[in-house]
Amino acid sequence: MLLTQNFNIALRALTANKMRSFLTMLGIIIGVGAVVALLAIGNGATASITEQIEGIGSNLVSIMPGRMEGGPGSQSGISSYLYYSDYEAISDQISGVDDIAPIYQSSYTVKYNSESFRVSVIGVTADYFPVRAYEVENGRAINAGDGNTRARVAVLGIETAEDLFGSLSPLGKVIKINGVRFEVVGVLRSKGGSIQNSDDVILIPLETGYEKLFGSSAIQDGKKLVSAISMSAISSDTVDSVMAQAERILRREHRLDVTEELDFSVMSQSDALTTFNTISTTLQVFLSAIAGISLLVGGIGIMNIMLVSVTERTKEIGLRKAVGARKEQILLQFLVETVMLSVLGGILGIAFGIGVALLVTAFDLITAEITMSSILLAFFFAVAVGIFFGIYPAYRAASLHPIEALRYE
Amino acid sequence: MIQADNLTKVFQMGENEIRALDGISFSIQKGEMVSIMGPSGSGKSTLMSIIGCLDVPTSGALTLDDESVQGMGDHELADVRGRKIGFVFQQFNLLARTSAFENVMLPLTYASARNGDQRDKATRALERVGLGDRLDHHPNELSGGEQQRVAIARALVNDPAILLADEPTGALDSKTGAEIMELFQSLHRDYGQTVIMVTHDPFIARHTERIIRLADGRIVSDDPNPAPIKAGTPRPDEKV
């Protein structure tokens, strides 16, 4: 008895009652579809959030004033400042970083003609662009020369540019920040995302800011303040060492004892990424478990129908035995039928899952990422369910006594 | 060729033992055409199951085609059924939605030994029963007599030592039944086919050359029938 013959028998049995076969497969279709769609959507969401986190700058280490552990509200009152001199100290002493970018950030009213908005203005150095992974869409970035010459130039986030200029090109136009005239020399490429609105900013040279814009609020005890210092570690392996070095240098600069609490925070982007990955993995396992349960229910449905089918075809089984079919040949016949049901259900389920994933993408909810591994996982799980739940009905069929089966009415 | 020695079959029905067969012995030679007759409950169906290796006796010995089937397991019994026995049932037992040709192919798909072209064999079997032009017809497109012919072709396809027919005309009208009887007689006459027919109908039994009568699980008579009725002869009580 060849497998192809069993295949033909099974195909005939399944096509004889198409509606019933389809309903039987529905559990598997939904189960497999759910696995494929949920994993695709999950992967898509993970990828998009990971991209956003990495878009802020991979291997990024940030130093901010105050303790951030208990949330922003719990900063200790003492000397919660970072100074430009801190930046210089770190810049001189630290190793394992590519770029270091001090910033000073404040909100100002920005005007162009009659348009006026309140925008976050960030004083930056040339290093800021590589550190925060900003790219320039049009025009140029802030360079070292701008700082040295205290040039009044500005680079706009794409959203700010649209707010101020609409569809006009902002390049070469002069805007007023807090009444000070700046020439727009570039527009940033959109970073998308919503964690921080990175597209609604104006970047100016830090030195220009200190001299022409920030005024006394950027000076404390006669020293220039910075809002944050961002650094990009050479690789993800050096992030921890960079963080430790920064802490040691600043502890010395701020004259803190080893036992004293820090008045600044050192954070890395990879911390956030690790936390997020843990959450997303948990979520994926959870979703897969739900999909797995639906596959299990589908399998029970298949077993139920196969048991009915065995009863209905008792006489046929008796005849097959009478003409010489061995026990295992009957077993194989029914097993092939169950596996065929679940394989067919699996294939339809994959199509269904891909359809759902594409639909979700088409409606711009989440860019679902269909992976081969999730398809294979769902498919083989469906086949395994088919075999597992097919064995009992097939065994029942194979164990029928030939004479009783033949006489069954 | 078939040697039965003191066959018994006991069924346990709760507290009661039912002796369906109670010490049956007989032998049938190759090429014989024999009827096993008896009223319902006489044990003829049980005897047929045992001769056909669908069931095993509680005690006693059975030899088929010079091979003892004593103590055979499920596998060997299935193989013996496939190789040596051709069954014909009252209700034809054809597979629905399956062509006549494929129905006849069925025993060949289970046969472990493959000799010659199997499709040729199936075609020839159908030609022998006069259905060479109905290969692709499904059972629901065939008359009752034609369906029984397909069943007979299926029984013959493996060249069985024994053709075992259980009330083969029971579901047919008398004219079609006569045609089926004619087919059995010609298989016996022209090909030397051993035929064992189980029936409760004395008229059908008288078409064969020997009649074994059972009652209460025992053989009550075993007589030759020197002048078997020719198929197509009307029943004595029928007005033509």
XYZ file of C-alpha atoms in Angstrom:
649
model
C 0.000 0.000 0.000
C 1.695 3.120 -1.175
C 1.450 6.478 0.531
C 0.112 8.037 -2.668
C -2.830 5.634 -2.561
C -3.570 6.635 1.012
C -3.262 10.207 -0.155
C -5.866 9.634 -2.855
C -8.222 7.853 -0.467
C -7.914 10.683 2.038
C -8.456 13.313 -0.640
C -11.596 11.540 -1.799
C -12.930 11.242 1.736
C -12.289 14.922 2.431
C -13.744 16.224 -0.814
C -16.826 14.034 -0.366
C -17.967 16.378 2.386
C -16.315 19.698 1.682
C -18.317 21.784 4.125
C -17.579 19.439 6.999
C -13.901 19.249 6.082
C -13.707 23.026 5.997
C -15.419 23.467 9.351
C -13.140 20.828 10.816
C -10.118 22.696 9.538
C -11.406 26.033 10.812
C -9.890 25.537 14.251
C -6.487 24.881 12.723
C -6.924 27.729 10.230
C -7.685 30.202 13.004
C -4.955 28.806 15.238
C -2.241 28.902 12.600
C -3.525 32.219 11.281
C -3.352 33.650 14.792
C 0.212 32.413 15.311
C 1.413 33.841 12.007
C -0.468 37.143 12.325
C 0.321 37.738 15.999
C 4.000 36.928 15.570
C 4.172 39.156 12.479
C 2.479 42.037 14.268
C 4.582 41.444 17.376
C 7.779 41.401 15.315
C 6.685 44.537 13.512
C 5.939 46.372 16.751
C 9.216 45.234 18.299
C 11.177 46.273 15.238
C 9.528 49.667 15.107
C 10.091 50.405 18.811
C 13.649 49.078 18.668
C 14.260 51.277 15.673
C 12.938 54.276 17.566
C 15.143 53.565 20.542
C 18.135 53.010 18.312
C 17.181 56.088 16.290
C 17.894 58.179 19.357
C 21.468 56.987 18.929
C 22.827 53.523 19.380
C 25.355 52.949 22.149
C 24.239 56.259 23.504
C 25.258 57.241 27.033
C 23.607 60.326 28.503
C 24.561 62.315 31.569
C 21.950 64.562 33.116
C 21.938 66.702 36.212
C 20.191 65.365 39.314
C 19.181 61.877 40.358
C 16.729 60.363 37.926
C 16.183 57.029 39.646
C 13.157 58.069 41.659
C 11.676 59.921 38.725
C 12.209 63.548 37.725
C 10.437 64.887 40.820
C 12.888 63.468 43.276
C 15.986 65.410 42.284
C 18.056 66.359 45.274
C 18.260 70.076 45.762
C 22.030 70.331 46.110
C 24.047 71.474 43.115
C 21.925 69.763 40.471
C 23.934 71.294 37.714
C 26.172 70.086 34.948
C 28.801 72.502 33.782
C 30.539 73.019 30.504
C 33.717 72.309 32.439
C 32.349 68.851 33.272
C 32.134 68.231 29.556
C 35.693 69.417 29.060
C 36.913 67.147 31.865
C 35.156 64.117 30.446
C 36.286 64.952 26.953
C 39.920 65.080 28.138
C 39.908 61.951 30.268
C 37.423 59.413 28.923
C 38.286 56.603 26.532
C 36.134 54.292 24.434
C 33.818 56.940 23.002
C 33.442 58.185 19.444
C 31.852 61.563 20.036
C 30.834 63.661 23.004
C 28.117 66.264 22.664
C 27.195 68.776 25.361
C 23.867 70.544 24.905
C 22.006 73.407 26.409
C 18.273 73.253 25.862
C 15.547 75.801 26.442
C 12.209 76.840 24.990
C 11.858 80.058 23.043
C 9.351 81.788 20.842
C 10.371 81.496 17.222
C 9.037 83.834 14.559
C 9.008 83.882 10.797
C 6.897 86.665 9.287
C 3.600 86.389 11.104
C 4.095 82.740 12.148
C 5.180 82.292 15.717
C 5.656 79.147 17.765
C 7.222 78.060 21.007
C 9.947 75.593 20.123
C 12.607 73.717 21.973
C 15.943 75.269 21.011
C 19.051 73.172 21.547
C 22.564 74.546 21.510
C 24.776 71.837 20.054
C 28.266 71.141 18.803
C 29.102 69.362 15.555
C 29.380 66.072 17.499
C 25.692 66.204 18.372
C 24.651 64.946 14.929
C 26.518 61.623 14.964
C 25.810 61.057 18.674
C 22.026 61.418 18.338
C 21.992 59.916 14.831
C 20.524 63.043 13.274
C 20.876 63.387 9.538
C 20.372 66.473 7.448
C 17.680 66.300 4.788
C 18.424 69.638 3.127
C 21.281 72.093 3.533
C 24.013 71.385 6.098
C 24.552 70.523 9.736
C 26.069 72.731 12.455
C 29.860 72.482 12.176
C 32.813 73.404 14.375
C 33.374 76.622 12.422
C 29.880 77.862 13.355
C 30.772 77.578 17.035
C 34.179 79.229 16.639
C 32.752 82.200 14.740
C 29.618 82.382 16.920
C 27.612 82.182 13.679
C 23.895 82.808 14.003
C 22.775 79.767 12.016
C 20.021 77.290 12.753
C 19.062 73.774 11.651
C 15.325 73.038 11.872
C 13.503 69.820 12.677
C 11.225 68.845 9.802
C 8.072 69.582 11.788
C 9.287 73.011 12.875
C 10.229 73.759 9.273
C 6.738 72.836 8.085
C 5.097 74.849 10.851
C 7.082 77.963 10.031
C 7.451 77.753 6.273
C 4.744 75.401 5.049
C 5.794 74.138 1.663
C 8.423 76.878 1.137
C 12.089 75.970 1.341
C 13.423 77.316 4.656
C 17.051 77.385 3.478
C 18.544 80.874 3.554
C 15.506 82.341 5.346
C 15.991 84.338 8.515
C 13.994 83.451 11.619
C 13.861 85.231 14.956
C 14.475 83.189 18.104
C 13.516 85.255 21.125
C 14.082 88.272 18.914
C 17.578 87.212 17.790
C 17.999 86.700 14.039
C 19.243 83.303 12.836
C 19.729 82.096 9.285
C 18.325 78.659 8.478
C 21.097 76.551 6.937
C 19.598 73.064 7.143
C 16.593 70.866 7.788
C 16.855 67.565 9.654
C 15.641 64.284 8.251
C 12.587 62.984 10.100
C 13.267 60.415 12.807
C 9.625 59.568 13.203
C 8.532 57.947 16.400
C 6.847 59.468 19.335
C 9.027 58.757 22.369
C 10.571 62.202 22.186
C 9.477 64.536 19.487
C 12.790 64.740 17.701
C 11.324 66.517 14.686
C 10.077 69.622 16.485
C 13.383 71.276 17.422
C 15.768 74.012 16.386
C 19.490 73.339 16.629
C 21.948 76.228 16.944
C 25.690 76.316 17.685
C 26.196 75.965 21.453
C 28.789 78.767 21.666
C 26.490 81.134 19.736
C 23.735 80.282 22.175
C 25.830 81.109 25.233
C 26.826 84.443 23.781
C 23.676 85.614 21.998
C 20.608 83.723 23.242
C 20.690 81.859 26.532
C 21.889 84.787 28.601
C 22.237 84.573 32.354
C 20.008 81.566 32.829
C 22.821 79.478 31.329
C 25.338 80.739 33.860
C 25.634 79.487 37.429
C 28.410 80.537 39.787
C 30.128 82.130 36.823
C 30.283 78.814 34.969
C 28.481 77.857 31.807
C 25.743 75.237 32.335
C 24.838 72.335 30.085
C 21.510 70.508 30.119
C 22.992 67.160 29.248
C 26.097 65.501 27.880
C 25.557 62.767 25.320
C 28.263 60.341 24.269
C 28.361 57.527 21.797
C 30.403 54.539 22.927
C 32.621 52.913 20.294
C 30.586 49.705 20.579
C 27.934 48.192 22.780
C 30.710 46.366 24.673
C 32.292 49.613 25.859
C 29.024 51.188 27.062
C 29.463 49.904 30.630
C 33.064 51.082 30.825
C 32.113 54.508 29.434
C 29.373 54.845 32.053
C 31.770 53.900 34.872
C 34.440 56.327 33.654
C 31.935 59.165 33.319
C 30.693 58.567 36.854
C 34.266 58.524 38.255
C 35.295 61.708 36.409
C 32.191 63.629 37.405
C 32.415 62.462 41.014
C 35.878 64.016 41.109
C 34.759 67.178 39.275
C 31.825 67.632 41.634
C 34.050 66.799 44.623
C 31.810 64.022 45.847
C 33.074 61.373 48.284
C 32.677 57.748 47.433
C 29.921 57.512 50.011
C 28.062 60.622 48.873
C 25.038 60.373 46.636
C 25.561 61.415 43.032
C 24.032 64.695 41.879
C 23.905 63.551 38.254
C 22.613 60.519 36.337
C 24.390 58.375 33.799
C 22.059 56.369 31.570
C 22.496 54.222 28.517
C 20.174 53.508 25.643
C 20.938 49.814 25.829
C 19.352 49.722 29.310
C 16.111 50.869 27.766
C 16.494 48.427 24.908
C 17.102 45.505 27.241
C 14.046 46.347 29.300
C 11.942 46.671 26.207
C 13.188 43.398 24.742
C 12.279 41.567 27.931
C 8.774 42.982 27.785
C 8.355 42.183 24.122
C 9.600 38.608 24.551
C 7.150 38.042 27.377
C 4.379 39.433 25.229
C 5.312 37.207 22.302
C 5.338 34.104 24.486
C 1.963 35.082 25.873
C 0.454 35.624 22.408
C 1.951 32.379 21.140
C 0.441 30.548 24.088
C -3.006 31.885 23.223
C -2.538 30.894 19.590
C -1.288 27.489 20.760
C -4.442 26.952 22.801
C -6.547 27.718 19.746
C -4.502 25.157 17.788
C -5.135 22.644 20.553
C -8.876 23.289 20.394
C -8.673 22.916 16.612
C -6.954 19.573 17.115
C -9.707 18.359 19.401
C -12.224 19.389 16.740
C -10.357 17.308 14.185
C -10.282 14.309 16.517
C -14.014 14.622 17.115
C -14.831 14.654 13.411
C -12.431 11.804 12.694
C -14.142 9.679 15.360
C -17.484 10.390 13.682
C -15.933 9.554 10.342
C -14.588 6.230 11.630
C -18.048 5.291 12.912
C -19.666 6.306 9.622
C -17.196 4.264 7.635
C -17.201 1.177 9.835
C -18.520 -0.926 6.953
C -15.846 0.385 4.615
C -13.190 -0.496 7.192
C -14.682 -3.995 7.477
C -14.539 -4.417 3.716
C -10.948 -3.215 3.521
C -10.024 -5.740 6.170
C -11.940 -8.485 4.341
C -9.960 -7.884 1.153
C -6.673 -8.135 3.018
C -5.911 -4.783 4.656
C -3.660 -5.116 7.655
C -4.255 -3.216 10.868
C -1.462 -0.718 10.260
C -2.665 -0.049 6.727
C -6.033 1.083 8.103
C -4.209 3.071 10.782
C -2.089 4.802 8.164
C -5.105 5.557 5.994
C -6.916 7.458 8.737
C -3.758 9.083 10.001
C -2.993 10.391 6.507
C -6.512 11.787 6.390
C -6.101 13.649 9.687
C -2.671 14.934 8.779
C -3.998 16.068 5.420
C -6.784 17.980 7.164
C -4.353 19.711 9.467
C -1.771 20.387 6.750
C -4.455 21.883 4.538
C -5.754 23.833 7.510
C -2.191 24.920 8.226
C -1.659 26.180 4.685
C -4.977 28.046 4.666
C -4.160 29.364 8.135
C -0.810 30.694 6.945
C -2.558 32.443 4.059
C -5.140 33.800 6.504
C -2.445 34.986 8.933
C -0.457 36.672 6.165
C -3.684 38.284 4.983
C -4.386 39.688 8.446
C -0.794 40.893 8.760
C -0.961 42.620 5.359
C -4.303 44.167 6.259
C -2.907 45.564 9.500
C 0.014 46.964 7.516
C -2.280 48.347 4.816
C -4.312 50.221 7.421
C -1.027 51.695 8.675
C -1.555 50.399 12.208
C 1.727 48.532 12.514
C 4.161 47.418 9.852
C 3.821 43.668 10.416
C 6.933 41.617 9.749
C 6.115 38.101 8.566
C 9.015 35.798 9.321
C 9.691 32.405 7.793
C 10.354 30.996 11.246
C 6.872 31.868 12.497
C 5.321 30.306 9.402
C 7.320 27.120 9.854
C 6.606 27.050 13.577
C 2.855 27.378 13.043
C 2.857 24.861 10.211
C 4.771 22.141 12.004
C 2.796 22.680 15.174
C -0.378 22.167 13.122
C 1.013 18.966 11.624
C 2.010 17.761 15.081
C -1.502 18.504 16.343
C -2.900 16.552 13.383
C -0.746 13.519 14.104
C -1.375 13.669 17.848
C -5.145 13.954 17.565
C -5.308 11.616 14.586
C -3.719 8.665 16.316
C -6.659 7.806 18.556
C -9.378 7.776 15.840
C -7.037 5.904 13.484
C -6.277 3.386 16.199
C -10.014 2.932 16.820
C -10.522 2.278 13.107
C -7.623 -0.154 12.904
C -8.777 -2.107 15.948
C -12.276 -2.803 14.631
C -13.068 -6.490 14.388
C -13.557 -7.265 10.708
C -16.726 -9.298 11.073
C -18.366 -6.798 13.432
C -17.351 -3.937 11.150
C -18.841 -5.685 8.118
C -22.138 -6.296 9.896
C -22.357 -2.766 11.284
C -25.472 -0.933 10.144
C -8.179 -28.215 -0.116
C -10.396 -26.992 2.739
C -10.196 -29.235 5.768
C -12.273 -28.385 8.850
C -11.830 -30.558 11.950
C -14.170 -30.268 14.874
C -14.591 -26.492 14.626
C -16.318 -24.833 17.556
C -17.113 -21.218 18.206
C -18.387 -20.087 21.565
C -19.658 -16.566 22.217
C -19.914 -15.305 25.733
C -23.108 -13.288 26.184
C -23.026 -12.143 29.779
C -23.620 -15.278 31.877
C -24.622 -17.437 28.920
C -22.391 -19.313 26.557
C -23.666 -19.535 23.026
C -22.197 -22.362 20.973
C -22.557 -20.945 17.477
C -20.526 -23.822 16.053
C -20.479 -27.131 17.880
C -17.990 -29.546 16.395
C -18.077 -29.066 12.651
C -15.928 -31.214 10.363
C -15.929 -31.377 6.587
C -13.627 -31.140 3.649
C -14.117 -29.429 0.317
C -12.053 -30.291 -2.748
C -10.556 -27.881 -5.207
C -13.046 -26.918 -7.928
C -16.143 -27.835 -5.955
C -19.240 -25.646 -5.846
C -20.832 -26.042 -2.428
C -23.735 -24.454 -0.548
C -23.821 -24.037 3.188
C -27.468 -23.857 4.109
C -29.444 -23.338 7.230
C -31.938 -21.083 8.903
C -30.781 -17.946 10.711
C -29.061 -18.822 13.959
C -27.849 -22.127 12.548
C -24.234 -20.935 12.612
C -23.752 -20.616 8.855
C -22.618 -16.990 9.075
C -20.175 -17.852 11.839
C -18.838 -20.723 9.761
C -18.430 -18.401 6.785
C -16.498 -15.882 8.929
C -14.170 -18.621 10.087
C -13.611 -20.101 6.617
C -13.009 -16.538 5.394
C -10.476 -15.905 8.183
C -12.506 -12.945 9.415
C -12.800 -14.689 12.740
C -10.978 -17.507 14.520
C -12.576 -20.656 15.948
C -12.617 -21.244 19.703
C -11.237 -24.720 19.027
C -10.711 -27.081 16.122
C -8.393 -27.009 13.133
C -8.789 -25.394 9.730
C -6.644 -25.838 6.668
C -7.126 -23.592 3.652
C -5.439 -24.346 0.351
C -3.100 -26.765 2.165
C -2.092 -24.090 4.668
C -3.054 -24.361 8.292
C -4.471 -21.111 9.613
C -4.210 -22.434 13.151
C -2.859 -19.854 15.609
C -2.272 -17.179 13.001
C -2.083 -13.561 14.164
C -3.951 -10.579 12.804
C -1.341 -9.847 10.147
C -1.177 -13.351 8.748
C -4.963 -13.665 8.719
C -5.207 -10.389 6.799
C -2.684 -11.727 4.295
C -4.559 -15.026 3.930
C -7.789 -13.096 3.279
C -6.016 -11.031 0.671
C -4.344 -13.970 -1.100
C -6.761 -16.907 -0.852
C -10.275 -15.619 -0.261
C -12.610 -13.628 -2.469
C -15.660 -12.313 -0.646
C -19.015 -11.523 -2.203
C -21.565 -9.947 0.136
C -25.323 -9.617 0.011
C -25.097 -5.795 0.060
C -22.209 -5.684 -2.492
C -20.160 -3.454 -0.121
C -18.674 -1.332 -2.877
C -16.928 1.907 -1.981
C -19.123 4.845 -2.954
C -17.716 7.625 -5.144
C -15.148 5.144 -6.415
C -15.164 3.761 -9.936
C -15.794 0.104 -10.676
C -12.179 -0.210 -11.745
C -10.835 1.261 -8.515
C -13.162 -0.904 -6.448
C -11.694 -3.938 -8.168
C -8.171 -2.588 -7.634
C -8.721 -2.405 -3.876
C -7.526 -5.927 -2.919
C -4.446 -5.453 -5.117
C -3.415 -2.320 -3.240
C -3.260 -4.345 -0.039
C -1.559 -7.388 -1.561
C 2.015 -7.636 -0.368
C 3.234 -9.607 -3.389
C 3.134 -7.706 -6.659
C 3.144 -9.794 -9.770
C 2.237 -8.700 -13.248
C 0.465 -5.561 -14.201
C -2.148 -4.860 -11.545
C -4.226 -2.617 -13.776
C -4.372 -5.382 -16.389
C -5.564 -7.798 -13.745
C -8.363 -5.487 -12.634
C -9.458 -4.880 -16.207
C -9.468 -8.607 -16.961
C -11.502 -9.371 -13.829
C -14.130 -6.841 -14.891
C -14.163 -8.309 -18.407
C -14.731 -11.769 -16.943
C -17.916 -10.580 -15.243
C -19.046 -8.824 -18.419
C -18.383 -5.249 -17.332
C -15.420 -4.488 -19.588
C -17.253 -1.374 -20.788
C -18.162 -0.037 -17.332
C -14.687 0.503 -15.837
C -15.193 4.161 -14.998
C -18.760 3.923 -13.733
C -19.396 4.664 -10.083
C -21.636 2.337 -8.043
C -24.526 4.819 -8.105
C -24.459 4.676 -11.914
C -24.771 0.879 -11.956
C -27.773 -1.416 -11.476
C -27.880 -3.834 -8.525
C -26.836 -6.744 -10.731
C -23.949 -4.731 -12.167
C -22.836 -3.705 -8.693
C -22.790 -7.344 -7.618
C -20.746 -8.159 -10.727
C -18.233 -5.501 -9.724
C -18.105 -7.100 -6.276
C -17.499 -10.506 -7.880
C -14.748 -9.040 -10.065
C -13.207 -7.576 -6.912
C -13.368 -11.037 -5.300
C -11.716 -12.647 -8.333
C -8.961 -10.131 -8.958
C -6.361 -11.860 -6.771
C -7.148 -15.322 -8.236
C -8.402 -16.569 -4.868
C -8.464 -20.248 -3.993
C -11.963 -19.841 -2.602
C -14.806 -17.617 -3.747
C -16.933 -17.098 -0.643
C -20.400 -15.690 -1.309
C -22.786 -14.700 1.461
C -26.397 -14.578 0.176
C -25.124 -13.108 -3.100
C -28.608 -12.851 -4.624
C -30.373 -11.739 -1.453
C -30.607 -8.098 -2.462
C -31.510 -8.758 -6.107
C -34.727 -9.495 -7.968
C -35.093 -13.052 -9.250
C -34.116 -12.272 -12.837
C -30.927 -10.456 -11.822
C -30.318 -13.103 -9.175
C -30.479 -15.754 -11.891
C -27.871 -13.840 -13.914
C -25.559 -13.726 -10.901
C -26.072 -17.454 -10.320
C -25.249 -18.047 -13.978
C -22.036 -16.098 -13.470
C -21.059 -18.227 -10.457
C -21.862 -21.417 -12.363
C -19.773 -20.341 -15.337
C -16.830 -19.363 -13.117
C -17.030 -22.828 -11.589
C -17.562 -24.640 -14.906
C -15.165 -22.715 -17.156
C -12.386 -21.736 -14.757
C -12.634 -24.484 -12.128
C -13.216 -21.858 -9.445
C -13.952 -23.232 -5.979
C -17.193 -21.583 -4.847
C -18.751 -21.701 -1.396
C -22.156 -20.113 -1.147
C -23.861 -19.358 2.146
C -27.627 -19.097 1.854
C -30.887 -19.772 3.640
C -32.677 -20.255 0.298
C -33.018 -23.932 -0.733
C -33.678 -22.936 -4.348
C -30.391 -21.041 -4.562
C -28.626 -23.898 -2.785
C -29.852 -26.347 -5.408
C -27.802 -24.492 -8.038
C -24.682 -26.022 -6.468
C -23.297 -29.550 -6.634
C -23.187 -30.193 -2.922
C -25.303 -28.911 -0.039
C -24.167 -28.832 3.585
C -27.077 -28.174 5.940
C -26.510 -26.698 9.399
C -28.771 -26.434 12.388
C -27.848 -25.324 15.900
C -24.166 -25.233 15.075
C -23.986 -28.805 13.790
C -23.992 -30.349 10.334
C -27.289 -32.143 9.868
C -26.694 -33.318 6.325
C -23.958 -33.162 3.701
C -25.226 -34.486 0.373
C -24.128 -34.253 -3.202
C -26.617 -32.624 -5.569
C -25.996 -34.589 -8.763
C -28.297 -32.467 -10.935
C -27.861 -28.816 -10.012
C -30.488 -26.402 -11.286
C -29.377 -24.489 -14.339
C -29.395 -20.763 -13.638
C -32.404 -19.060 -15.182
C -34.785 -21.914 -14.410
C -37.849 -20.396 -12.759
C -38.596 -21.198 -9.142
C -40.928 -24.184 -8.848
C -43.618 -22.159 -7.121
C -43.373 -19.274 -9.577
C -46.068 -18.883 -12.200
C -44.479 -17.755 -15.444
